[in-house]
Amino acid sequence: MSDAPPQLGDIKGTSGFSIPTLSSTSQQSGLTPANGSATTSNAQDTLSSAKNSVVNTPVADAVKDQQAKTSAELNNLANARKVPETRTATDQPLTHYHSFFYTLLSWENPRVTGITYASVIATILAFRYVPAASWLLKSLWISLGTIALVESGAKLAFGGSFAASLRPKKYATVPREFLEASLEDVEQLINFFVIEFQRVLFAENVSHTIAAFVASLTAYFLVKIMPFWGLTLTGASVVFLTPLVYVTNKEFIDEHLSNANEMVNAQSAQFRDLAGGHMATAGSTLKSYAGDYTTKAQEMVGGATGKRSPSSGSTVKAADFPTAPKQEPAVSEKLVPEPQLAA
């Protein structure tokens, strides 16, 4: 018996040992081309059912519903940009941003307003904690340096231009219509702030002026102890959340405001009545004092006149005066002696 391993040809066909082949394996496993296509079809069905189980779930339906509502609210906010019929005290028209900001801050479209508020807060925090300017400059110099290096290497090595293959056939430009529309929007936005500042400054609405006074006074004290980004964050939160609190508790706040208004009106009426009574009393007192002083002044003036004039009991008659002559008096002629000459 040889110690060499048996060769494939030494194995007899009558032995119980057989070498598996691809055909025999396929036959034993029962896989045929038809069964392979069936397996692929089953896999596709499984993927389709999995997709349907993900897409047609209540969560997916809720997401689609929220997307549709958000899109509708965005359209409502865009359509709200109309010039309101209300005019200023100087009979000037308002801007379409008055309607836009009123609709935005009144939470008539809560999803859009919430997204806007979250975007403002995220922007403030990003400018505070993210070095956006540094990243922008870094990406700019890396991009320009890479392009310059690759372009220089391509011209030295191949005598061609690498940037020319990336360069568009026509450089992008800003359409004139877009610029005109943008400038018109910027003009309306600037006029919105200018008009509102003047309306507050000249007390077109006293409540708005009082609110602006309270806000400016609070900001004056807060800026001493709070950084600018924190003050901006607080201001944005007040602007967005104050209308939300009012809308949520409108009945409660309106009731208390009505009671406060009635109390103020009652106190004002009482003050007016009290002031009117005091003014009437003061007027009568002043009138009596004026009459007394007038009488005393007249008496003093009359006493002084009586001392300078004759007594009230004596009367002056015409017989007390001599009769005036009616003819000229006769002139008597006197003889003047002539002078005598000495002998």
PDB file of C-alpha atoms in Angstrom, residues 39-55:
ATOM      1  CA  THR A  39     -36.405  34.682  -5.599  1.00  0.00           C
ATOM      2  CA  THR A  40     -35.742  38.095  -7.220  1.00  0.00           C
ATOM      3  CA  SER A  41     -39.464  38.740  -7.448  1.00  0.00           C
ATOM      4  CA  ASN A  42     -39.867  37.826  -3.794  1.00  0.00           C
ATOM      5  CA  ALA A  43     -37.064  40.242  -2.866  1.00  0.00           C
ATOM      6  CA  GLN A  44     -38.720  43.042  -4.850  1.00  0.00           C
ATOM      7  CA  ASP A  45     -42.026  42.304  -3.169  1.00  0.00           C
ATOM      8  CA  THR A  46     -40.326  42.393   0.213  1.00  0.00           C
ATOM      9  CA  LEU A  47     -38.712  45.773  -0.555  1.00  0.00           C
ATOM     10  CA  SER A  48     -42.010  47.135  -1.862  1.00  0.00           C
ATOM     11  CA  SER A  49     -43.861  45.989   1.222  1.00  0.00           C
ATOM     12  CA  ALA A  50     -41.162  47.483   3.457  1.00  0.00           C
ATOM     13  CA  LYS A  51     -41.393  50.780   1.583  1.00  0.00           C
ATOM     14  CA  ASN A  52     -45.160  50.780   1.877  1.00  0.00           C
ATOM     15  CA  SER A  53     -44.895  49.992   5.564  1.00  0.00           C
ATOM     16  CA  VAL A  54     -42.646  53.057   6.013  1.00  0.00           C
ATOM     17  CA  VAL A  55     -44.512  55.439   3.687  1.00  0.00           C
TER      18      VAL A  55
END
